[in-house]
RNA sequence: GCCCUCGUAGCUCAGUAGGAUAGAGCAGCGGCUUCCUAAGCCGAAGGUCACAAGUUCGAAUCUUGUCGGGGGCGCCA
């Protein structure tokens, strides 16, 4: 089904075609800035007035006179300098909701131009344990993947893990030294505390010159393909990835692991190709690619180094190899990187280099999505009390523990009948929802201040509130012993009360939101929408301001209101699902 | 020094394809409950949109400059 905004827009586009006399004039249809003005507004007349040398209100009148199907509108009127305020008929809103209700996909059409998309996100360094710094990329990447899939795109979720580099020499040497049995039997390698393991190895590396030298030798050994070193290295990677996937599974994140080392065989050719095409040259022993528009601090051209003077490769080389692989082997038409925004310049340069050498056809889009830092209450990067890195595992554990306190307290205060299992399940979902929602409800590009109290608050724009809103809707179904699925199939909706209409209007916008998010890849648009939806529902359902559902005056009205409930539940569940937040039937 | 980014209510944040009286939550204030989950709803209050100039019928939004925060700037990722 065409989205609501598209429906209105199409009307005004046609009218403009007549008024302006040619195609393509932007009708500037927006949601009404103020509810009192109606549902939508068109701001086109003022701009055109100048162009056509006419009075803007006159043009607005002409536009209105040429609307092809006025039966859609309750009223359209000119206001102020030449705004056209648009109010849709209740029946239009109602009919569309009925269509949504009867559709398995909420009548949301897939993107007419599906593109195979590679999303590179999460991608931790396997030498260490995942920490709070991986939160945003992991959550955001997953949401983007879900939204694009929902819009009908196929998606490869790539975990471009750091599984190569000098720190692995250190870790290998530590295993050689302290767990020699692993050399015989790599399968036996297991480590409970990965972070502790890294720290111990690092301590040895820093304190002991012999260890340091031995670690460097292990790097060389590994690079030369030594069988034992390779086995031990692989055993370590496997163990580290196991730790990651425990977290991914808990978060509901799916990822395909393909580490940096996967691209090792291609790196020499990357450098050779750049040299052959004269796009790279040696400078101070390093192989550099110079790209237009990049300068260093002295105003000189800034190179993208693809081979170090010691002959080694760096992440630029790997990223270039990965782009080529993703385009050629994975057939990506769009490649999205979700990393913190400090890497913006790096990706700009890598993208420019990949384009320059012709590895990325014009119809393939490269996109870096940067995000800001997670800050503590002191506005400095979020750390533990003693200044250490916050492990992701601990962060999630704390979220659940804190949620549990709240749930138990509420249970006691309200005398709720919840089993221990239910309390545990609720605490887990509420805790995760709190973390995810607070992250996703902030603008990606800016830093955001992490606050347990705010994210776990049951009121306001929070994850727990959203879960509560859903549970409250579902409870109506239980109370009235009605099957929402059944209600949806036979929905006949009437919108008489203002709160019904308001709810209907917000429900109608879901398609627009999905479309916009599919283009702009901004999870915050979903959270803002869902919050508006739950507010609209609260108003609809409120004892004083809203309507009674189960005690509606007649059966038709009751069914109509139940359908609004069922649809609200469906949209909330779908929307939260896009955010990778699992709903609770009861809380 | 150059580049990027941010500066909106006491606090946390929305709002940048230019649009009407700049929004929400929290905190604080005033109401609402014979309980369809009040974890809610309604209302009032709260702003020189960092500052200055410019473009425009119209600027939080675009341009320029200034101030302030954060980040980046040749072999880490």
Coordinates of C-alpha atoms in Angstrom, one line a residue, chain A:
Chain A
X1 CA 0.0 0.0 0.0
X2 CA 1.2 3.5 -0.8
X3 CA 2.2 5.3 2.3
X4 CA 0.0 8.0 3.7
X5 CA 2.4 10.8 2.9
X6 CA 2.9 9.4 -0.6
X7 CA -0.8 9.4 -1.1
X8 CA -1.2 13.1 -0.2
X9 CA 2.0 14.0 -2.0
X10 CA 0.8 12.4 -5.2
X11 CA -2.4 14.5 -5.1
X12 CA -0.5 17.7 -4.8
X13 CA 2.1 16.7 -7.4
X14 CA -0.7 16.3 -9.9
X15 CA -2.3 19.6 -9.0
X16 CA 1.1 21.3 -9.3
X17 CA 1.6 19.8 -12.8
X18 CA -1.4 21.7 -13.9
X19 CA -0.6 24.9 -12.1
X20 CA 3.0 25.1 -13.0
X21 CA 2.6 23.5 -16.4
X22 CA 5.4 21.0 -16.1
X23 CA 6.6 17.9 -14.2
X24 CA 8.6 17.6 -11.1
X25 CA 7.6 20.6 -9.0
X26 CA 8.0 19.7 -5.3
X27 CA 4.7 19.9 -3.6
X28 CA 6.5 20.3 -0.2
X29 CA 4.0 18.1 1.6
X30 CA 4.9 17.7 5.3
X31 CA 3.2 16.6 8.4
X32 CA 1.3 19.6 9.8
X33 CA 3.6 21.5 12.0
X34 CA 0.8 22.1 14.4
X35 CA -2.0 19.6 14.9
X36 CA -4.5 22.4 14.9
X37 CA -3.7 23.0 11.3
X38 CA -4.7 19.6 10.2
X39 CA -2.8 16.4 9.2
X40 CA -0.5 17.6 6.5
X41 CA 0.5 20.9 4.9
X42 CA 1.8 21.9 1.6
X43 CA 4.3 24.8 1.5
X44 CA 4.8 25.0 -2.2
X45 CA 2.8 28.0 -3.0
X46 CA 5.1 30.6 -1.4
X47 CA 8.1 29.4 -3.3
X48 CA 6.3 29.3 -6.6
X49 CA 4.8 32.8 -6.1
X50 CA 8.2 34.3 -6.6
X51 CA 8.9 32.2 -9.6
X52 CA 5.6 32.8 -11.3
X53 CA 5.3 36.4 -10.1
X54 CA 1.9 35.8 -8.5
X55 CA 0.3 36.1 -5.2
X56 CA 1.1 33.0 -3.1
X57 CA -2.5 32.7 -1.8
X58 CA -3.8 32.8 -5.3
X59 CA -1.4 30.0 -6.3
X60 CA -2.5 28.0 -3.3
X61 CA -6.1 28.4 -4.4
X62 CA -5.2 27.1 -7.9
X63 CA -3.4 24.1 -6.4
X64 CA -6.5 23.3 -4.3
X65 CA -8.7 23.7 -7.3
X66 CA -6.7 21.2 -9.3
X67 CA -6.5 18.4 -6.7
X68 CA -7.6 15.3 -8.6
X69 CA -9.4 13.5 -5.8
X70 CA -10.9 15.8 -3.2
X71 CA -12.9 12.9 -1.7
X72 CA -9.8 12.1 0.3
X73 CA -9.9 15.3 2.2
X74 CA -12.2 16.5 5.0
X75 CA -10.9 19.9 4.2
X76 CA -8.1 21.8 2.6
X77 CA -7.7 25.5 3.3
X78 CA -5.3 28.3 2.8
X79 CA -3.7 29.9 5.8
X80 CA -1.1 32.6 6.5
X81 CA 1.0 33.6 3.6
X82 CA 0.0 30.6 1.5
X83 CA 0.2 27.4 3.4
X84 CA -2.3 24.8 2.4
X85 CA -3.6 22.9 5.4
X86 CA -4.8 19.4 4.8
X87 CA -7.2 17.3 6.8
X88 CA -7.9 13.8 5.7
X89 CA -11.2 12.2 6.0
X90 CA -11.6 9.8 8.9
X91 CA -12.9 7.2 6.5
X92 CA -9.6 7.4 4.6
X93 CA -7.6 6.8 7.7
X94 CA -9.9 4.0 8.8
X95 CA -9.9 2.2 5.5
X96 CA -6.1 2.2 5.4
X97 CA -5.9 0.8 8.8
X98 CA -8.2 -2.0 7.8
X99 CA -5.9 -2.8 4.9
X100 CA -2.9 -2.8 7.3
X101 CA -4.8 -5.1 9.7
X102 CA -5.6 -7.6 7.0
X103 CA -2.1 -7.7 5.6
X104 CA 0.6 -10.0 7.0
X105 CA 3.2 -7.3 6.4
X106 CA 1.1 -4.4 7.8
X107 CA 0.6 -3.4 4.2
X108 CA 4.2 -2.1 3.9
X109 CA 5.6 -2.5 0.5
X110 CA 9.2 -3.5 -0.1
X111 CA 11.6 -1.1 -1.6
X112 CA 11.0 -1.3 -5.4
X113 CA 14.7 -1.4 -5.9
X114 CA 16.2 -4.0 -3.7
X115 CA 20.0 -4.0 -3.4
X116 CA 22.3 -6.6 -2.1
X117 CA 23.9 -4.9 0.9
X118 CA 27.0 -5.7 2.9
X119 CA 27.0 -4.2 6.4
X120 CA 30.3 -4.2 8.3
X121 CA 29.6 -3.7 12.0
X122 CA 30.6 -4.8 15.5
X123 CA 34.0 -6.1 14.3
X124 CA 35.9 -6.3 17.6
X125 CA 39.5 -7.0 18.0
X126 CA 39.7 -10.7 19.0
X127 CA 42.8 -10.1 21.2
X128 CA 40.6 -8.5 23.8
X129 CA 37.1 -8.9 25.1
X130 CA 34.3 -6.9 23.8
X131 CA 33.7 -3.6 25.7
X132 CA 31.3 -0.7 25.8
X133 CA 32.9 0.7 22.8
X134 CA 31.4 -2.1 20.7
X135 CA 27.9 -1.4 21.9
X136 CA 26.8 1.2 19.4
X137 CA 28.2 -0.4 16.3
X138 CA 26.8 -3.7 17.3
X139 CA 23.3 -2.5 18.1
X140 CA 23.1 0.0 15.2
X141 CA 24.5 -2.4 12.7
X142 CA 21.9 -5.0 13.7
X143 CA 19.1 -2.5 13.4
X144 CA 20.2 -1.3 10.0
X145 CA 20.4 -4.9 8.9
X146 CA 16.9 -5.6 10.2
X147 CA 15.4 -2.5 8.6
X148 CA 17.0 -3.2 5.2
X149 CA 15.8 -6.8 5.3
X150 CA 12.3 -5.6 6.3
X151 CA 12.4 -3.3 3.3
X152 CA 13.2 -6.3 1.1
X153 CA 17.0 -5.9 0.6
X154 CA 19.2 -8.9 1.1
X155 CA 21.9 -8.3 3.6
X156 CA 25.3 -9.8 4.5
X157 CA 26.2 -8.9 8.1
X158 CA 30.0 -9.0 8.2
X159 CA 31.9 -9.2 11.4
X160 CA 35.3 -7.9 10.2
X161 CA 37.1 -8.9 13.4
X162 CA 40.6 -8.0 14.2
X163 CA 42.3 -11.4 14.1
X164 CA 45.7 -10.4 12.9
X165 CA 48.5 -8.1 14.1
X166 CA 51.4 -7.9 16.4
X167 CA 49.3 -8.4 19.6
X168 CA 48.7 -12.0 18.6
X169 CA 52.4 -12.7 18.8
X170 CA 52.2 -11.7 22.4
X171 CA 49.2 -13.9 23.1
X172 CA 50.7 -16.8 21.3
X173 CA 53.9 -16.5 23.3
X174 CA 52.0 -16.4 26.5
X175 CA 50.3 -19.7 25.5
X176 CA 53.6 -21.2 24.5
X177 CA 55.0 -20.2 27.9
X178 CA 52.1 -21.0 30.2
X179 CA 49.9 -23.5 28.4
X180 CA 52.3 -25.7 26.4
X181 CA 49.8 -28.5 26.3
X182 CA 47.8 -26.3 23.9
X183 CA 50.6 -26.8 21.3
X184 CA 49.9 -30.5 21.3
X185 CA 46.1 -30.2 21.5
X186 CA 44.9 -26.8 20.3
X187 CA 41.3 -28.0 20.7
X188 CA 41.8 -28.0 24.5
X189 CA 42.3 -24.2 24.6
X190 CA 39.8 -22.4 26.7
X191 CA 39.9 -19.3 28.7
X192 CA 37.3 -18.1 31.2
X193 CA 38.4 -14.5 31.4
X194 CA 39.7 -13.3 28.0
X195 CA 40.4 -9.8 29.3
X196 CA 42.4 -11.1 32.2
X197 CA 44.3 -13.3 29.8
X198 CA 45.2 -10.4 27.6
X199 CA 46.3 -8.3 30.6
X200 CA 48.6 -11.1 31.9
X201 CA 50.1 -11.4 28.4
X202 CA 50.5 -7.7 28.1
X203 CA 52.2 -7.5 31.5
X204 CA 54.7 -10.1 30.5
X205 CA 55.3 -8.3 27.3
X206 CA 55.9 -5.0 29.0
X207 CA 58.1 -6.3 31.8
X208 CA 60.3 -8.9 30.1
X209 CA 62.6 -8.1 27.1
X210 CA 63.0 -11.8 26.3
X211 CA 59.3 -12.3 26.2
X212 CA 59.0 -9.3 24.0
X213 CA 61.5 -10.8 21.5
X214 CA 59.9 -14.2 21.7
X215 CA 56.5 -12.6 20.9
X216 CA 57.9 -10.9 17.9
X217 CA 59.3 -14.2 16.7
X218 CA 55.8 -15.7 17.1
X219 CA 54.5 -13.1 14.7
X220 CA 57.1 -14.0 12.2
X221 CA 56.3 -17.7 12.7
X222 CA 52.6 -17.1 12.2
X223 CA 53.2 -15.1 9.1
X224 CA 55.4 -17.8 7.7
X225 CA 52.6 -20.3 8.0
X226 CA 54.1 -22.4 10.8
X227 CA 51.7 -25.3 11.4
X228 CA 51.8 -25.2 15.2
X229 CA 51.6 -21.5 15.6
X230 CA 48.7 -21.4 13.1
X231 CA 46.9 -24.1 15.1
X232 CA 47.3 -22.3 18.4
X233 CA 46.3 -19.0 16.8
X234 CA 43.2 -20.5 15.3
X235 CA 42.4 -22.1 18.7
X236 CA 42.6 -18.6 20.3
X237 CA 40.4 -17.0 17.6
X238 CA 37.8 -19.7 18.1
X239 CA 37.8 -19.2 21.8
X240 CA 37.6 -15.5 21.5
X241 CA 34.8 -15.7 18.9
X242 CA 32.9 -17.9 21.3
X243 CA 32.9 -15.1 23.8
X244 CA 31.6 -12.7 21.2
X245 CA 28.8 -14.9 20.1
X246 CA 27.6 -15.5 23.6
X247 CA 26.9 -11.8 23.7
X248 CA 25.6 -11.6 20.1
X249 CA 23.1 -14.4 20.9
X250 CA 21.9 -12.7 24.0
X251 CA 21.5 -9.4 22.1
X252 CA 19.8 -11.1 19.2
X253 CA 22.5 -10.1 16.8
X254 CA 23.4 -12.2 13.8
X255 CA 26.9 -11.9 12.3
X256 CA 29.0 -13.7 9.9
X257 CA 32.7 -13.8 11.0
X258 CA 35.2 -12.9 8.4
X259 CA 38.3 -11.6 10.0
X260 CA 41.0 -9.3 8.6
X261 CA 43.3 -12.3 8.1
X262 CA 40.9 -13.6 5.5
X263 CA 42.2 -10.9 3.2
X264 CA 45.9 -11.5 3.8
X265 CA 46.3 -13.5 0.5
X266 CA 45.0 -10.5 -1.5
X267 CA 47.1 -7.7 0.1
X268 CA 50.2 -8.0 -2.1
X269 CA 48.0 -7.8 -5.1
X270 CA 46.2 -4.7 -3.8
X271 CA 49.5 -2.9 -3.5
X272 CA 50.8 -4.2 -6.8
X273 CA 47.6 -3.1 -8.6
X274 CA 47.9 0.4 -7.2
X275 CA 51.5 0.5 -8.2
X276 CA 50.8 -0.9 -11.7
X277 CA 48.2 1.7 -12.3
X278 CA 50.5 4.4 -11.1
X279 CA 48.1 5.4 -8.4
X280 CA 50.6 4.7 -5.6
X281 CA 54.1 5.7 -5.1
X282 CA 56.9 5.1 -2.6
X283 CA 57.5 7.8 -0.1
X284 CA 60.0 7.4 2.6
X285 CA 59.9 3.7 2.1
X286 CA 56.1 3.4 2.4
X287 CA 53.7 2.8 -0.5
X288 CA 51.3 5.7 -0.5
X289 CA 48.2 6.6 -2.5
X290 CA 47.7 10.3 -2.9
X291 CA 44.1 11.4 -3.3
X292 CA 42.8 14.8 -4.2
X293 CA 41.3 16.8 -1.3
X294 CA 43.3 15.3 1.5
X295 CA 45.9 17.3 3.3
X296 CA 48.1 16.8 6.3
X297 CA 48.8 19.4 9.0
X298 CA 51.4 21.2 6.9
X299 CA 49.0 21.6 4.0
X300 CA 50.8 18.9 2.0
X301 CA 49.1 16.0 0.3
X302 CA 48.0 13.4 2.9
X303 CA 48.8 9.8 1.8
X304 CA 46.8 6.7 2.3
X305 CA 49.5 4.3 3.3
X306 CA 48.9 0.8 1.9
X307 CA 52.3 -0.7 2.7
X308 CA 54.5 0.3 5.5
X309 CA 58.2 0.8 5.1
X310 CA 58.9 -2.5 6.9
X311 CA 56.9 -4.2 4.1
X312 CA 53.9 -4.9 6.3
X313 CA 50.3 -4.0 5.4
X314 CA 47.9 -2.0 7.4
X315 CA 44.1 -1.6 7.8
X316 CA 43.8 0.5 4.7
X317 CA 45.2 -2.3 2.6
X318 CA 42.8 -4.8 4.3
X319 CA 39.8 -2.5 3.8
X320 CA 40.7 -2.1 0.1
X321 CA 41.0 -5.8 -0.3
X322 CA 37.7 -6.2 1.5
X323 CA 35.9 -3.7 -0.7
X324 CA 37.1 -5.5 -3.8
X325 CA 36.0 -8.8 -2.4
X326 CA 32.6 -7.5 -1.4
X327 CA 31.9 -6.1 -4.8
X328 CA 33.3 -8.9 -6.8
X329 CA 32.6 -12.0 -4.7
X330 CA 29.6 -10.9 -2.6
X331 CA 28.0 -8.9 -5.3
X332 CA 27.4 -6.0 -3.0
X333 CA 25.5 -3.0 -4.5
X334 CA 25.8 -1.1 -1.3
X335 CA 28.4 -1.4 1.4
X336 CA 27.8 0.1 4.8
X337 CA 30.4 0.6 7.6
X338 CA 29.2 1.3 11.1
X339 CA 32.1 2.6 13.1
X340 CA 32.8 5.5 15.4
X341 CA 33.1 8.8 13.6
X342 CA 36.8 9.2 14.3
X343 CA 37.3 6.9 11.3
X344 CA 35.4 9.1 9.0
X345 CA 38.5 10.4 7.2
X346 CA 40.0 6.9 6.9
X347 CA 36.9 5.6 5.1
X348 CA 36.6 8.7 2.9
X349 CA 40.2 8.0 1.7
X350 CA 39.7 4.3 1.3
X351 CA 36.4 4.9 -0.6
X352 CA 38.1 7.4 -2.8
X353 CA 41.0 5.1 -3.5
X354 CA 38.7 2.2 -4.3
X355 CA 36.8 4.3 -6.7
X356 CA 39.9 5.7 -8.2
X357 CA 41.3 2.3 -9.1
X358 CA 37.9 1.2 -10.5
X359 CA 37.0 -1.5 -8.0
X360 CA 33.7 0.1 -7.3
X361 CA 31.3 0.6 -10.2
X362 CA 29.1 3.7 -10.1
X363 CA 26.0 1.7 -9.2
X364 CA 27.7 0.5 -6.0
X365 CA 27.2 2.8 -3.0
X366 CA 29.8 3.0 -0.2
X367 CA 28.7 4.5 3.0
X368 CA 30.3 5.2 6.3
X369 CA 27.9 5.6 9.2
X370 CA 29.8 7.2 12.1
X371 CA 28.6 7.5 15.6
X372 CA 29.6 9.4 18.7
X373 CA 31.0 8.1 22.0
X374 CA 29.2 6.8 25.0
X375 CA 30.0 9.1 27.8
X376 CA 29.7 8.8 31.6
X377 CA 27.8 11.2 33.8
X378 CA 31.1 13.2 34.0
X379 CA 30.8 13.7 30.2
X380 CA 34.0 11.8 29.7
X381 CA 34.2 8.4 27.9
X382 CA 32.2 5.8 29.9
X383 CA 34.5 3.9 32.2
X384 CA 34.3 1.8 35.3
X385 CA 34.7 3.5 38.7
X386 CA 38.4 2.8 38.8
X387 CA 38.9 4.1 35.3
X388 CA 39.0 0.8 33.5
X389 CA 37.2 -0.3 30.3
X390 CA 33.6 -1.5 30.8
X391 CA 33.3 -5.0 29.5
X392 CA 30.1 -5.5 27.4
X393 CA 29.4 -8.6 29.4
X394 CA 29.4 -6.7 32.7
X395 CA 27.4 -3.9 31.2
X396 CA 24.6 -6.2 30.1
X397 CA 24.7 -8.1 33.4
X398 CA 24.4 -4.9 35.4
X399 CA 21.4 -3.8 33.2
X400 CA 19.6 -7.0 34.0
X401 CA 20.5 -6.8 37.7
X402 CA 19.2 -3.3 37.9
X403 CA 16.1 -4.1 36.0
X404 CA 15.5 -7.0 38.3
X405 CA 15.5 -4.7 41.4
X406 CA 12.9 -2.6 39.8
X407 CA 10.7 -5.5 38.8
X408 CA 10.9 -7.1 42.2
X409 CA 10.1 -3.8 43.9
X410 CA 7.1 -3.3 41.6
X411 CA 5.9 -6.8 42.1
X412 CA 5.8 -6.3 45.8
X413 CA 4.3 -2.9 45.7
X414 CA 1.5 -4.0 43.4
X415 CA 1.1 -7.5 44.7
X416 CA 1.6 -9.0 41.2
X417 CA 1.4 -12.7 40.8
X418 CA 4.7 -13.4 38.9
X419 CA 6.8 -16.5 39.3
X420 CA 10.5 -16.3 39.8
X421 CA 11.0 -17.4 36.2
X422 CA 8.7 -14.7 35.0
X423 CA 10.6 -12.1 37.0
X424 CA 13.9 -13.3 35.6
X425 CA 12.6 -13.2 32.1
X426 CA 11.1 -9.8 32.5
X427 CA 14.2 -8.4 34.1
X428 CA 16.3 -9.7 31.3
X429 CA 14.1 -8.3 28.5
X430 CA 13.6 -5.0 30.4
X431 CA 17.4 -4.6 31.0
X432 CA 18.3 -5.3 27.4
X433 CA 15.5 -3.1 26.1
X434 CA 16.7 -0.3 28.4
X435 CA 20.3 -0.4 27.0
X436 CA 19.3 -0.9 23.4
X437 CA 16.6 1.7 23.4
X438 CA 18.6 4.4 25.1
X439 CA 21.4 3.9 22.6
X440 CA 19.2 3.8 19.6
X441 CA 17.0 6.8 20.7
X442 CA 20.0 9.1 20.5
X443 CA 21.3 10.7 17.3
X444 CA 24.0 8.5 16.0
X445 CA 26.4 11.3 15.1
X446 CA 26.5 12.8 18.6
X447 CA 28.0 11.5 21.8
X448 CA 25.5 10.5 24.3
X449 CA 25.5 10.4 28.1
X450 CA 25.0 7.0 29.5
X451 CA 22.7 6.9 32.6
X452 CA 21.3 3.8 34.3
X453 CA 18.6 5.8 36.0
X454 CA 17.4 7.4 32.8
X455 CA 17.4 4.3 30.6
X456 CA 15.7 2.1 33.3
X457 CA 13.0 4.7 34.1
X458 CA 9.6 3.3 33.5
X459 CA 8.3 6.6 32.3
X460 CA 9.4 8.8 29.5
X461 CA 10.9 7.8 26.2
X462 CA 12.6 4.6 27.4
X463 CA 12.8 0.9 26.6
X464 CA 10.9 -0.2 29.7
X465 CA 8.1 2.3 28.9
X466 CA 7.8 0.9 25.4
X467 CA 7.6 -2.7 26.8
X468 CA 5.0 -1.5 29.3
X469 CA 3.0 0.1 26.6
X470 CA 2.9 -3.1 24.6
X471 CA 2.1 -5.2 27.7
X472 CA -0.8 -2.9 28.5
X473 CA -2.3 -3.3 25.0
X474 CA -2.0 -7.0 25.2
X475 CA -3.6 -7.1 28.6
X476 CA -6.8 -5.7 27.0
X477 CA -6.9 -8.7 24.8
X478 CA -6.5 -11.0 27.7
X479 CA -9.1 -9.2 29.8
X480 CA -11.6 -9.2 27.1
X481 CA -10.7 -12.8 26.1
X482 CA -10.3 -11.8 22.5
X483 CA -7.8 -13.0 19.9
X484 CA -6.0 -10.0 18.4
X485 CA -5.1 -12.0 15.3
X486 CA -8.7 -12.8 14.7
X487 CA -9.7 -9.2 15.3
X488 CA -7.2 -8.0 12.7
X489 CA -8.6 -10.3 10.1
X490 CA -12.1 -8.9 10.3
X491 CA -11.3 -5.3 11.3
X492 CA -14.0 -2.7 10.6
X493 CA -12.8 0.6 11.9
X494 CA -14.6 3.7 12.8
X495 CA -13.0 6.8 14.1
X496 CA -15.4 8.9 16.1
X497 CA -13.5 10.0 19.1
X498 CA -10.6 12.4 18.8
X499 CA -8.3 10.0 20.5
X500 CA -9.3 7.3 18.1
X501 CA -8.5 9.5 15.2
X502 CA -5.2 10.6 16.7
X503 CA -4.1 6.9 17.2
X504 CA -5.3 6.1 13.7
X505 CA -3.2 8.9 12.3
X506 CA 0.0 7.7 14.1
X507 CA -0.6 4.1 13.1
X508 CA -1.0 5.3 9.5
X509 CA 2.5 6.8 9.6
X510 CA 4.3 3.5 10.2
X511 CA 4.8 2.9 6.5
X512 CA 6.3 6.4 6.0
X513 CA 8.7 5.8 8.9
X514 CA 9.9 2.5 7.6
X515 CA 10.5 4.0 4.2
X516 CA 12.4 6.9 5.6
X517 CA 14.5 4.8 7.9
X518 CA 15.3 2.5 5.0
X519 CA 16.8 5.4 3.2
X520 CA 18.3 7.4 6.0
X521 CA 19.4 4.5 8.2
X522 CA 18.6 6.4 11.4
X523 CA 17.2 4.2 14.2
X524 CA 16.2 7.3 16.2
X525 CA 13.4 7.8 13.7
X526 CA 11.9 4.5 14.8
X527 CA 12.2 5.2 18.5
X528 CA 10.6 8.7 18.1
X529 CA 7.8 7.2 16.2
X530 CA 7.2 4.3 18.6
X531 CA 7.1 6.8 21.5
X532 CA 4.5 8.9 19.7
X533 CA 2.5 5.8 19.0
X534 CA 2.5 4.7 22.6
X535 CA 1.6 8.2 23.7
X536 CA -1.3 8.2 21.2
X537 CA -2.3 4.8 22.6
X538 CA -2.2 6.1 26.2
X539 CA -4.4 8.9 25.3
X540 CA -6.8 6.7 23.5
X541 CA -7.0 4.3 26.3
X542 CA -7.0 6.8 29.1
X543 CA -9.9 6.6 31.5
X544 CA -10.6 10.3 31.4
X545 CA -9.4 11.6 28.0
X546 CA -9.9 8.4 26.0
X547 CA -12.5 5.8 25.3
X548 CA -13.5 2.6 26.9
X549 CA -12.6 -0.5 24.8
X550 CA -14.1 -3.5 26.5
X551 CA -17.1 -1.5 27.7
X552 CA -17.8 0.3 24.4
X553 CA -21.4 1.3 23.8
X554 CA -22.0 -1.3 21.1
X555 CA -20.4 -4.3 19.6
X556 CA -19.3 -2.6 16.4
X557 CA -17.6 0.2 18.3
X558 CA -16.0 -2.4 20.6
X559 CA -14.7 -4.4 17.6
X560 CA -13.4 -1.2 16.0
X561 CA -11.5 -0.2 19.2
X562 CA -10.2 -3.7 19.6
X563 CA -8.9 -3.6 16.1
X564 CA -7.1 -0.3 16.9
X565 CA -5.6 -2.1 20.0
X566 CA -4.5 -5.1 17.9
X567 CA -3.0 -3.0 15.3
X568 CA -1.2 -0.9 17.9
X569 CA 0.2 -4.1 19.3
X570 CA 1.3 -5.3 15.9
X571 CA 3.0 -2.1 15.0
X572 CA 4.8 -1.8 18.4
X573 CA 6.0 -5.4 18.2
X574 CA 7.2 -5.0 14.6
X575 CA 8.8 -1.6 15.3
X576 CA 10.5 -2.9 18.5
X577 CA 11.6 -6.0 16.5
X578 CA 13.4 -3.7 14.0
X579 CA 15.2 -2.3 17.0
X580 CA 16.0 -5.9 18.1
X581 CA 13.9 -5.4 21.2
X582 CA 11.8 -8.4 22.3
X583 CA 8.4 -7.6 23.7
X584 CA 6.8 -8.9 26.9
X585 CA 3.2 -10.1 26.9
X586 CA 2.9 -9.1 30.5
X587 CA 4.9 -7.1 33.0

